[in-house]
């Protein structure tokens, strides 16, 4: 008699003695059918006390039948499962229902084994269980394999890389947490889907080629451009290994992808920065050669000017000289760029530098962008590297230009400021003391707070790859900080941006300010001079020169403003100094209008051209004084003194 038959007989005996219900008999008949030799069988009473075990039970639990009979079933308890698990088992079977589950048990020698367990209750006439039969099949191997897989998966999830497996048709079989992080898709969302659709949004030639190589050679490595869930591109360094089954047939591909997007971007920008540097060097070289081309032209022009006295030749030579000089100025600017950032600190009057920048900007920026500047006469001196400060201002102006694709205005202003303790406390980088603040403001697109928070990061740019390196502002900040200064930015989307850069003031007199009265030049006695010029720089320098030498000054930016001012102050104004070439109302027109108001008005006309060649000079009766631009302070003061004598 087999152990199975013995088991059935024992159950049947129990059932007859307990007059079991028909339902139990039917269940037993089903069981008899179902049980095979690998079943591990035990019968307990309603408390779990073992009344029967088969051979297989003894074999797996390593207890003898004698040791088991009459024992509580907890003899094989492994303490692996939580209390709720056992409670659930008991609640189910005690209510007369079948329980099924996987249990980890402990054998007599301390080893563990897993069993897939079904516990069937047998009910008495009152419907209460009086006996349980437990039928188990060993699943240790499967459970250990599962455990290993779980552990491995947990390890794979720790990896930063995306680790995935896919079958040979690229259907995704495994997807770790790293892949979730890099691509933004969870495992549930992509398992079973095609990698071409998920990672390449369609078939990719690179993917097909890589697959062929991995099948032929067993592995493939290379960089791939893929797409994240949010549509952004990700560049990965990809390593593929062919996985084979026991028979050596290829079944799947293990893929490990490292995200190198940032690395590639940085590399690209580094290369571009290097390229820019070499362009700078190249530009420097060309500028140097151009200088050598321009110098003889200028000298030849001077010689020709001595020889050719006729009017039309002189006019042409003047144009030639002015333009050659302009070319020379541009070359000097390129050279100052190309010289780079190293250099020593010198006492520097930022006014001159700012005017220089304004000049370059006016020459190079589109006409739709207006450049203004406002500088106080008494601006303090800073200790700085001129080239570096130049670079900072250029960077800010170029950014301002880029923020105004359809035009606008850039304003450069400078002020002396005392940063007090209060202010310094509110601004991390600021220290109390005397500073010169240079402000560059534009009327452009402005920035969102998010962008504003990142602008000083190296390589951060909102511009297209070809247009911005993301190095401009970070370089600017480094330079300002290295000068002991700090930067403040204010920006509003749609309204514009203002950068304020603070340089510590140098405690000394301005080294190259307006010449001082001790130069034995004629001084004024408080006479009021009306200076008319469309160039603010000229108005500023003329005002500061005249004020230094004892005059009072009114300024007008064009003819109409001059006439309005003259109407208001005609009794106080002693002399009108006017430029001849101005927009709106030019010099001759202004002079005629002034003479109409006051035939005795004293006028000095200033022009880039000599009086003989100034248009409309014929009508300038009564204008006795001409000044050729650029004129020195000495010339201006002497002309004034002569006129006022
Ligand atoms: P316990 O504190 O003994 O029990 C945990 C909770 O279960 C209790 O709080 C209570 O809510 C409930 N409970 C316990 N005993 C009873 C009871 N007699 N009646 C009603 N509710 C009760 N255990 C295994 O570990 N592995 C097995 O393979 C296994 N097979 C079993 C097969 C059968 C047919 C039966 C009837 C029980 C089986 N058990 C098995 C359960 C076993 O008898 C013990 O209950 C369990 O091992 C004890 O766990 P414990 O000491 O950690 O918790």
XYZ file of C-alpha atoms and ligand atoms in Angstrom:
698
model
C 0.000 0.000 0.000
C 1.442 3.368 -1.031
C 1.731 6.229 1.454
C -0.997 7.980 -0.482
C -3.421 5.106 -0.043
C -2.540 4.950 3.638
C -3.252 8.624 3.929
C -6.631 8.344 2.231
C -7.567 5.368 4.391
C -6.687 7.316 7.531
C -8.766 10.261 6.462
C -11.690 8.073 5.529
C -11.491 6.418 8.931
C -11.565 9.778 10.627
C -14.434 10.907 8.496
C -16.590 7.853 9.271
C -15.955 8.126 12.966
C -16.879 11.786 12.909
C -19.804 11.288 10.473
C -18.482 13.918 8.150
C -20.622 15.813 5.784
C -21.053 14.969 2.146
C -19.086 18.038 1.148
C -15.994 16.749 2.978
C -16.261 13.404 1.229
C -16.384 15.067 -2.116
C -13.355 17.214 -1.249
C -11.523 14.068 -0.230
C -12.367 12.376 -3.514
C -10.955 15.397 -5.358
C -7.865 15.296 -3.200
C -7.255 11.642 -3.864
C -7.153 12.510 -7.501
C -4.967 15.472 -7.081
C -2.314 14.204 -4.724
C 0.874 12.816 -6.092
C 4.028 11.396 -4.556
C 5.678 14.812 -4.198
C 2.922 16.123 -1.936
C 3.909 16.836 1.663
C 0.853 15.962 3.727
C -0.142 16.474 7.338
C -3.378 16.244 9.270
C -3.997 18.165 12.472
C -6.866 18.548 14.872
C -8.640 21.857 15.227
C -5.806 23.208 17.449
C -3.064 22.372 14.988
C -1.847 19.255 16.816
C -0.418 16.844 14.265
C -2.212 13.516 13.947
C -0.802 12.359 10.629
C 2.262 13.053 8.458
C 3.375 11.280 5.281
C 6.945 10.196 4.404
C 7.630 13.310 2.410
C 6.814 15.495 5.445
C 9.336 13.605 7.592
C 11.903 13.772 4.832
C 11.707 17.514 4.352
C 11.270 18.490 8.010
C 14.016 16.023 9.070
C 11.842 14.943 12.038
C 10.808 11.321 12.528
C 7.108 10.485 12.470
C 7.299 9.746 16.208
C 8.711 13.175 16.912
C 5.956 14.842 14.930
C 2.796 13.033 15.971
C 1.067 14.846 18.837
C 3.193 17.986 18.255
C 1.852 21.477 17.652
C 2.335 22.486 14.019
C 4.502 25.376 15.178
C 7.334 22.845 15.546
C 8.257 23.786 11.977
C 7.658 27.518 12.450
C 10.547 29.549 11.040
C 9.569 32.847 12.714
C 9.922 34.348 9.214
C 6.312 35.407 8.755
C 4.693 38.227 10.702
C 1.967 37.467 13.250
C -0.721 38.849 10.935
C 0.197 36.237 8.369
C -0.412 33.339 10.809
C -3.480 35.085 12.155
C -4.845 35.327 8.607
C -4.208 31.616 8.077
C -6.055 30.724 11.241
C -8.960 33.110 10.638
C -9.503 31.550 7.217
C -9.389 27.916 8.173
C -11.246 28.375 11.479
C -14.138 29.839 9.498
C -14.262 26.689 7.368
C -12.527 28.091 4.274
C -9.524 26.733 2.399
C -6.269 28.692 2.915
C -3.526 28.803 0.352
C -0.137 30.436 0.667
C 3.626 30.132 0.559
C 5.291 29.399 3.925
C 8.915 29.340 4.937
C 9.486 26.533 7.457
C 12.382 25.436 9.603
C 13.654 21.825 9.541
C 14.974 20.020 12.633
C 18.605 20.715 11.644
C 17.944 24.475 11.450
C 17.794 24.719 7.663
C 14.864 26.433 5.994
C 12.574 25.277 3.224
C 9.679 26.892 1.376
C 6.360 25.150 0.767
C 3.337 26.083 -1.312
C 0.640 25.164 1.196
C -3.087 24.398 0.929
C -4.969 23.838 4.178
C -8.407 22.245 3.856
C -10.705 22.275 6.868
C -13.093 19.370 7.512
C -16.297 20.440 9.157
C -18.492 18.639 11.681
C -22.275 18.538 11.578
C -22.379 21.997 13.146
C -20.216 23.354 10.361
C -17.167 23.767 12.640
C -13.725 22.502 11.585
C -12.682 19.480 13.610
C -9.679 18.579 11.502
C -7.314 20.194 8.948
C -5.359 18.600 6.170
C -2.341 20.476 4.873
C -0.984 19.590 1.472
C 2.313 21.200 0.514
C 4.719 21.181 -2.385
C 8.279 22.261 -1.977
C 9.193 25.519 -3.768
C 12.527 26.285 -2.051
C 14.502 26.497 -5.270
C 12.062 28.837 -6.950
C 11.851 31.049 -3.843
C 15.638 31.268 -3.534
C 15.900 32.169 -7.206
C 13.219 34.815 -6.695
C 15.028 36.128 -3.623
C 18.252 36.336 -5.603
C 16.486 38.210 -8.373
C 14.933 40.614 -5.852
C 18.318 41.187 -4.240
C 19.956 41.702 -7.612
C 17.189 44.018 -8.713
C 17.630 45.986 -5.472
C 21.346 46.210 -6.232
C 20.656 47.204 -9.829
C 18.282 49.869 -8.538
C 21.144 51.341 -6.537
C 23.073 51.911 -9.759
C 23.062 55.436 -11.210
C 23.056 53.951 -14.689
C 19.983 52.874 -16.590
C 20.050 49.067 -16.696
C 17.539 47.340 -18.920
C 17.116 44.087 -20.741
C 15.171 43.631 -23.925
C 14.413 40.749 -26.194
C 15.822 40.606 -29.684
C 12.854 42.586 -30.985
C 13.707 45.344 -28.475
C 10.714 44.679 -26.225
C 11.649 45.847 -22.741
C 11.891 43.021 -20.169
C 13.634 44.724 -17.258
C 13.928 48.413 -16.292
C 15.762 49.525 -13.143
C 15.309 52.608 -11.004
C 18.294 54.254 -12.740
C 16.385 53.988 -16.014
C 13.356 55.547 -14.302
C 15.567 58.430 -13.138
C 17.212 59.036 -16.498
C 14.215 58.625 -18.799
C 11.317 59.522 -16.485
C 9.319 56.361 -17.305
C 8.496 53.864 -14.509
C 9.047 50.137 -14.996
C 5.271 49.509 -15.051
C 4.866 52.000 -17.876
C 7.504 50.549 -20.198
C 7.719 46.797 -19.511
C 6.613 44.951 -22.649
C 6.856 48.093 -24.780
C 9.294 48.495 -27.641
C 12.537 50.292 -26.794
C 12.524 52.043 -30.184
C 9.228 53.720 -29.357
C 10.118 54.524 -25.761
C 13.704 55.723 -26.199
C 13.971 56.813 -29.797
C 10.384 57.773 -30.651
C 10.455 55.525 -33.675
C 13.005 53.320 -35.362
C 16.573 54.429 -35.185
C 19.258 53.548 -37.694
C 21.813 53.563 -34.878
C 19.689 51.043 -32.990
C 19.505 48.630 -35.937
C 23.244 48.842 -36.558
C 24.023 48.293 -32.871
C 21.717 45.257 -32.749
C 23.489 43.647 -35.711
C 26.877 44.154 -34.079
C 25.755 42.765 -30.707
C 24.343 39.651 -32.416
C 27.502 39.135 -34.465
C 30.088 39.952 -31.812
C 28.273 39.506 -28.492
C 28.696 43.127 -27.442
C 28.479 46.734 -28.614
C 29.502 50.098 -27.147
C 28.760 53.583 -28.327
C 27.030 56.900 -27.685
C 23.327 57.206 -28.444
C 21.011 60.185 -28.596
C 17.714 59.278 -26.971
C 14.549 61.021 -25.824
C 13.291 61.407 -22.258
C 9.653 61.220 -21.280
C 9.501 65.057 -21.191
C 10.742 65.189 -24.795
C 14.235 66.443 -23.929
C 17.206 64.801 -25.540
C 19.530 62.653 -23.474
C 22.931 61.474 -24.654
C 24.017 58.124 -23.218
C 27.145 56.053 -23.316
C 25.615 52.648 -24.033
C 27.059 49.168 -23.431
C 25.167 46.171 -24.823
C 25.820 42.510 -23.996
C 24.116 39.590 -25.680
C 22.464 37.182 -23.197
C 22.182 33.508 -24.272
C 20.099 30.643 -22.873
C 21.425 27.235 -21.704
C 21.557 26.050 -25.296
C 23.668 29.024 -26.322
C 20.873 30.666 -28.288
C 20.681 34.477 -28.030
C 17.596 35.447 -26.052
C 17.980 39.022 -24.905
C 20.259 42.042 -24.707
C 21.491 43.533 -21.433
C 21.897 47.300 -21.842
C 23.706 49.644 -19.450
C 23.344 53.347 -20.269
C 25.288 56.143 -18.572
C 23.834 59.649 -18.920
C 26.562 61.846 -20.432
C 24.334 64.734 -21.575
C 25.868 67.215 -19.150
C 29.389 65.993 -19.882
C 28.881 66.413 -23.628
C 27.411 69.873 -23.128
C 30.305 70.996 -20.953
C 32.774 69.512 -23.410
C 31.058 71.343 -26.256
C 31.123 74.619 -24.401
C 34.699 74.158 -23.355
C 35.626 73.570 -26.988
C 33.659 76.629 -28.048
C 35.342 78.699 -25.335
C 38.701 77.486 -26.596
C 37.655 78.297 -30.132
C 36.687 81.787 -29.032
C 40.047 82.167 -27.380
C 41.825 81.184 -30.569
C 39.595 83.531 -32.551
C 40.656 86.242 -30.089
C 44.308 85.433 -30.728
C 43.709 85.361 -34.460
C 41.821 88.664 -34.334
C 44.717 90.121 -32.334
C 47.149 89.012 -35.026
C 45.060 90.436 -37.828
C 44.551 93.685 -35.908
C 48.287 94.005 -35.479
C 48.859 93.541 -39.204
C 46.094 96.002 -39.994
C 47.825 98.559 -37.819
C 50.880 98.192 -39.996
C 48.707 98.724 -43.046
C 47.012 101.818 -41.619
C 50.101 103.593 -40.294
C 51.690 104.288 -43.718
C 48.294 105.360 -45.074
C 47.979 107.925 -42.292
C 51.504 109.184 -42.798
C 51.011 109.415 -46.555
C 47.812 111.382 -46.032
C 49.674 113.883 -43.859
C 52.336 114.284 -46.552
C 49.741 114.702 -49.272
C 47.905 117.268 -47.161
C 51.075 119.387 -47.226
C 51.441 119.032 -51.001
C 47.891 119.232 -52.280
C 46.387 122.537 -51.280
C 43.390 122.661 -53.629
C 40.051 122.524 -51.891
C 38.620 119.333 -53.313
C 41.830 117.352 -52.699
C 41.975 118.567 -49.122
C 38.388 117.563 -48.588
C 39.096 114.099 -49.927
C 42.274 113.784 -47.869
C 40.387 114.785 -44.755
C 37.886 112.035 -45.347
C 40.743 109.628 -45.942
C 42.500 110.671 -42.736
C 39.364 110.551 -40.589
C 38.509 107.097 -41.817
C 42.029 105.771 -41.488
C 42.052 107.108 -37.932
C 38.708 105.484 -37.260
C 40.079 102.202 -38.575
C 43.070 102.685 -36.284
C 40.747 103.148 -33.296
C 38.882 99.971 -34.121
C 42.145 98.073 -34.407
C 43.178 99.377 -30.982
C 39.918 98.081 -29.524
C 40.385 94.645 -31.051
C 43.926 94.581 -29.706
C 42.770 95.473 -26.210
C 40.327 92.541 -26.400
C 42.831 90.105 -27.718
C 45.338 90.949 -25.005
C 43.259 88.877 -22.610
C 42.480 89.294 -18.934
C 45.824 89.286 -17.167
C 47.294 92.557 -16.199
C 48.086 94.612 -13.149
C 45.797 96.891 -11.174
C 46.205 100.560 -11.780
C 44.360 103.605 -10.507
C 41.622 103.880 -13.074
C 38.989 106.524 -13.752
C 35.988 104.436 -14.886
C 34.538 107.451 -16.742
C 37.022 107.094 -19.576
C 36.406 103.405 -19.853
C 32.645 103.832 -19.919
C 32.896 106.457 -22.636
C 35.066 104.069 -24.587
C 32.440 101.345 -24.300
C 29.711 103.767 -25.332
C 31.760 104.650 -28.387
C 32.279 101.024 -29.403
C 28.631 100.218 -28.794
C 27.448 103.175 -30.849
C 29.689 102.083 -33.692
C 28.800 98.415 -33.633
C 25.249 98.015 -32.352
C 22.271 98.246 -34.686
C 20.774 101.731 -35.001
C 17.557 100.462 -33.411
C 19.418 100.424 -30.090
C 20.014 103.777 -28.465
C 23.027 104.071 -26.189
C 22.909 106.591 -23.355
C 25.256 107.339 -20.541
C 25.284 109.475 -17.477
C 28.471 110.152 -15.543
C 29.061 112.541 -12.648
C 32.117 114.761 -12.906
C 33.455 113.773 -9.541
C 33.447 110.000 -10.054
C 35.964 108.318 -7.769
C 38.908 106.373 -9.066
C 39.053 102.582 -8.725
C 42.004 100.244 -8.581
C 41.418 97.921 -11.493
C 42.653 96.152 -14.539
C 41.287 98.237 -17.389
C 41.077 95.319 -19.812
C 39.121 93.251 -17.337
C 36.645 95.994 -16.448
C 36.301 96.645 -20.177
C 35.458 92.976 -20.671
C 32.843 93.036 -17.901
C 31.097 96.059 -19.402
C 31.257 94.625 -22.917
C 29.722 91.357 -21.715
C 26.891 93.214 -20.028
C 26.269 95.407 -23.076
C 26.287 92.444 -25.460
C 23.752 90.671 -23.232
C 21.642 93.822 -23.197
C 21.776 93.926 -26.981
C 20.713 90.280 -27.226
C 17.790 91.002 -24.920
C 16.506 93.648 -27.349
C 16.109 91.930 -30.732
C 13.702 94.613 -31.920
C 15.533 97.585 -30.468
C 15.444 99.581 -27.261
C 17.938 101.478 -25.203
C 21.003 100.697 -23.144
C 22.015 103.134 -20.431
C 25.384 103.172 -18.733
C 25.529 105.133 -15.501
C 28.113 105.452 -12.793
C 27.814 106.785 -9.271
C 29.813 107.064 -6.098
C 28.204 105.145 -3.239
C 28.885 104.652 0.421
C 27.927 101.094 1.287
C 27.003 101.153 4.949
C 26.761 98.330 7.491
C 23.038 98.089 6.889
C 23.390 97.551 3.186
C 26.309 95.170 3.631
C 24.210 93.058 5.927
C 21.464 92.803 3.336
C 23.840 91.800 0.553
C 25.991 88.731 1.146
C 28.919 89.813 -1.000
C 29.002 93.472 -0.017
C 31.443 95.016 2.431
C 30.990 98.481 3.905
C 33.055 101.182 2.251
C 33.287 103.544 -0.688
C 32.365 102.069 -4.053
C 31.950 103.193 -7.608
C 28.850 101.514 -9.004
C 28.528 101.131 -12.746
C 25.007 100.352 -13.895
C 24.153 98.849 -17.246
C 20.421 98.842 -17.868
C 18.395 97.806 -20.857
C 14.768 97.936 -21.909
C 14.815 94.338 -23.155
C 13.002 91.113 -22.446
C 14.035 90.838 -18.782
C 14.401 87.543 -16.935
C 12.201 85.231 -14.908
C 13.267 84.573 -11.293
C 14.288 81.024 -12.335
C 16.660 82.299 -15.007
C 17.878 85.067 -12.703
C 18.840 82.446 -10.129
C 21.192 80.718 -12.546
C 22.754 83.459 -14.676
C 26.134 83.396 -12.945
C 26.545 79.630 -13.323
C 29.298 78.845 -15.802
C 27.847 77.475 -19.040
C 24.319 78.508 -18.157
C 22.736 80.210 -21.143
C 19.273 80.713 -22.534
C 20.751 81.551 -25.902
C 21.032 79.119 -28.786
C 24.093 76.852 -28.746
C 25.780 78.900 -31.454
C 25.057 82.258 -29.827
C 25.989 81.966 -26.193
C 28.658 80.151 -24.259
C 27.170 80.806 -20.849
C 30.590 82.122 -19.830
C 30.020 85.866 -20.127
C 28.335 86.551 -16.807
C 30.326 84.018 -14.837
C 33.523 85.615 -16.137
C 32.129 89.056 -15.292
C 31.318 87.977 -11.748
C 34.751 86.419 -11.267
C 36.414 89.608 -12.449
C 34.296 91.886 -10.231
C 34.874 89.644 -7.200
C 38.604 89.524 -7.850
C 38.523 93.334 -7.638
C 36.877 93.115 -4.211
C 33.529 94.143 -5.655
C 30.077 92.652 -6.008
C 27.174 92.548 -8.414
C 23.484 93.334 -8.041
C 20.917 92.398 -10.655
C 17.388 93.595 -11.003
C 15.204 92.212 -13.745
C 11.559 91.864 -14.600
C 10.170 89.887 -17.547
C 9.044 92.285 -20.251
C 10.488 95.321 -18.490
C 14.250 95.006 -18.770
C 17.304 94.334 -16.692
C 19.777 96.357 -14.676
C 23.168 95.077 -13.657
C 24.942 97.116 -11.011
C 28.608 96.320 -10.551
C 30.375 97.700 -7.519
C 34.115 98.359 -7.517
C 35.826 99.549 -4.327
C 36.985 103.140 -4.667
C 40.665 103.942 -4.610
C 41.571 106.551 -2.003
C 43.389 109.085 -4.179
C 42.911 111.940 -6.600
C 41.851 111.202 -10.126
C 45.059 110.604 -12.112
C 43.978 111.910 -15.471
C 41.115 114.262 -14.758
C 40.624 117.642 -16.291
C 43.731 119.769 -16.213
C 43.982 121.974 -13.181
C 43.977 125.799 -13.195
C 47.674 125.999 -12.249
C 48.421 125.354 -15.961
C 48.367 129.136 -16.403
C 45.259 129.202 -18.536
C 42.805 132.084 -18.672
C 40.157 131.676 -16.009
C 36.515 132.618 -16.215
C 34.725 134.719 -13.636
C 31.490 132.850 -13.311
C 30.244 133.757 -16.837
C 27.449 131.492 -18.061
C 28.280 129.500 -21.208
C 25.616 127.618 -23.195
C 27.172 124.480 -24.672
C 25.211 122.963 -27.574
C 26.254 119.528 -28.829
C 24.368 116.357 -29.717
C 27.125 114.199 -28.245
C 26.659 113.835 -24.542
C 30.318 112.934 -24.045
C 31.329 116.275 -25.499
C 28.776 118.181 -23.426
C 30.083 116.425 -20.305
C 33.761 117.023 -20.932
C 33.175 120.615 -21.991
C 31.052 121.278 -18.910
C 33.633 119.799 -16.550
C 36.473 121.695 -18.214
C 34.625 125.011 -18.132
C 33.481 124.562 -14.551
C 37.014 123.685 -13.464
C 38.192 126.958 -14.962
C 35.669 129.218 -13.351
C 32.700 129.291 -15.717
C 29.070 128.337 -15.170
C 27.562 126.049 -17.779
C 24.201 125.268 -19.351
C 24.015 122.420 -21.865
C 21.646 121.664 -24.748
C 21.538 118.510 -26.846
C 20.284 120.164 -30.031
C 19.362 123.476 -31.625
C 15.774 123.590 -30.407
C 16.804 122.981 -26.799
C 19.499 125.653 -27.179
C 16.975 128.223 -28.379
C 14.586 127.393 -25.560
C 17.391 127.793 -23.017
C 18.602 131.009 -24.599
C 15.088 132.454 -24.469
C 14.994 131.683 -20.769
C 18.502 132.858 -19.845
C 19.429 135.395 -22.543
C 20.478 137.982 -19.986
C 22.792 135.639 -18.129
C 24.336 133.764 -21.069
C 27.657 135.286 -22.084
C 28.675 132.923 -24.879
C 27.050 130.135 -26.897
C 29.399 127.330 -27.931
C 27.667 125.273 -30.597
C 28.449 122.238 -32.686
C 27.814 122.678 -36.404
C 26.626 119.168 -37.281
C 23.608 118.162 -35.293
C 20.416 116.286 -36.077
C 17.030 118.111 -36.096
C 18.349 121.678 -36.185
C 21.966 121.976 -37.266
C 24.556 124.557 -36.211
C 23.945 127.205 -38.944
C 20.163 127.073 -38.366
C 20.639 127.398 -34.635
C 23.010 130.295 -35.056
C 20.577 132.120 -37.358
C 17.742 131.614 -34.889
C 19.865 132.862 -31.989
C 20.966 135.898 -33.956
C 17.342 136.687 -34.698
C 16.553 136.632 -30.992
C 19.632 138.651 -30.089
C 21.777 140.144 -32.871
C 24.631 140.686 -30.382
C 24.830 137.072 -29.249
C 28.423 135.849 -28.912
C 28.897 132.538 -30.649
C 31.734 130.050 -30.947
C 31.109 127.443 -33.642
C 32.788 124.058 -33.268
C 33.090 121.515 -36.006
C 35.030 118.427 -37.020
C 35.696 120.248 -40.280
C 37.718 123.404 -40.716
C 35.664 126.627 -40.932
C 36.327 126.902 -44.634
C 34.666 123.595 -45.275
C 31.813 123.878 -42.856
C 28.565 123.833 -44.788
C 26.622 127.045 -44.607
C 29.573 129.036 -43.327
C 28.733 131.761 -45.794
C 25.652 132.633 -43.794
C 27.544 132.683 -40.526
C 28.133 136.349 -40.336
C 28.913 137.521 -36.889
C 30.461 134.217 -35.913
C 34.016 135.164 -35.301
C 35.264 132.130 -33.446
C 35.677 128.650 -34.848
C 36.984 125.657 -32.969
C 38.012 122.507 -34.765
C 37.051 119.302 -33.116
C 38.693 117.743 -31.241
C 39.883 120.886 -29.473
C 41.928 121.034 -26.311
C 40.837 122.731 -23.104
C 43.529 125.290 -23.754
C 42.069 126.227 -27.153
C 38.567 126.491 -25.789
C 39.594 128.636 -22.819
C 41.694 130.920 -24.948
C 38.878 131.347 -27.444
C 36.460 132.210 -24.663
C 38.846 134.619 -23.003
C 39.436 136.382 -26.304
C 35.748 136.646 -27.073
C 34.866 137.939 -23.616
C 37.682 140.451 -23.392
P 1.014 32.286 17.508
O 1.098 33.349 18.539
O 0.974 30.917 17.980
O -0.168 32.535 16.529
C -0.327 33.760 15.812
C -1.784 34.101 15.746
O -2.518 33.071 15.055
C -2.464 34.180 17.095
O -2.343 35.473 17.626
C -3.900 33.849 16.778
O -4.588 34.969 16.298
C -3.786 32.863 15.649
N -3.866 31.463 16.192
C -2.831 30.718 16.649
N -3.297 29.501 17.030
C -4.612 29.516 16.792
C -5.633 28.544 16.967
N -5.394 27.331 17.474
N -6.890 28.859 16.618
C -7.180 30.082 16.125
N -6.254 31.069 15.927
C -4.984 30.757 16.268
N 2.708 27.322 10.905
C 3.894 27.404 10.305
O 4.735 28.190 10.728
N 4.187 26.634 9.205
C 3.318 25.740 8.693
O 3.607 25.095 7.706
C 2.046 25.639 9.313
N 1.142 24.761 8.850
C -0.034 24.666 9.509
C -0.930 23.659 9.056
C -2.138 23.496 9.684
C -3.060 22.432 9.195
C -2.493 24.291 10.793
C -3.782 24.102 11.451
C -1.605 25.255 11.273
C -0.371 25.435 10.630
N 0.545 26.366 11.075
C 1.761 26.461 10.431
C 0.250 27.311 12.162
C 0.895 26.854 13.449
O 0.023 25.884 14.043
C 1.094 27.976 14.419
O -0.098 28.685 14.642
C 2.113 28.930 14.013
O 3.246 28.284 13.529
C 2.450 29.608 15.287
O 3.073 30.808 15.046
P 3.512 31.724 16.266
O 3.963 30.902 17.401
O 4.525 32.709 15.671
O 2.203 32.526 16.574
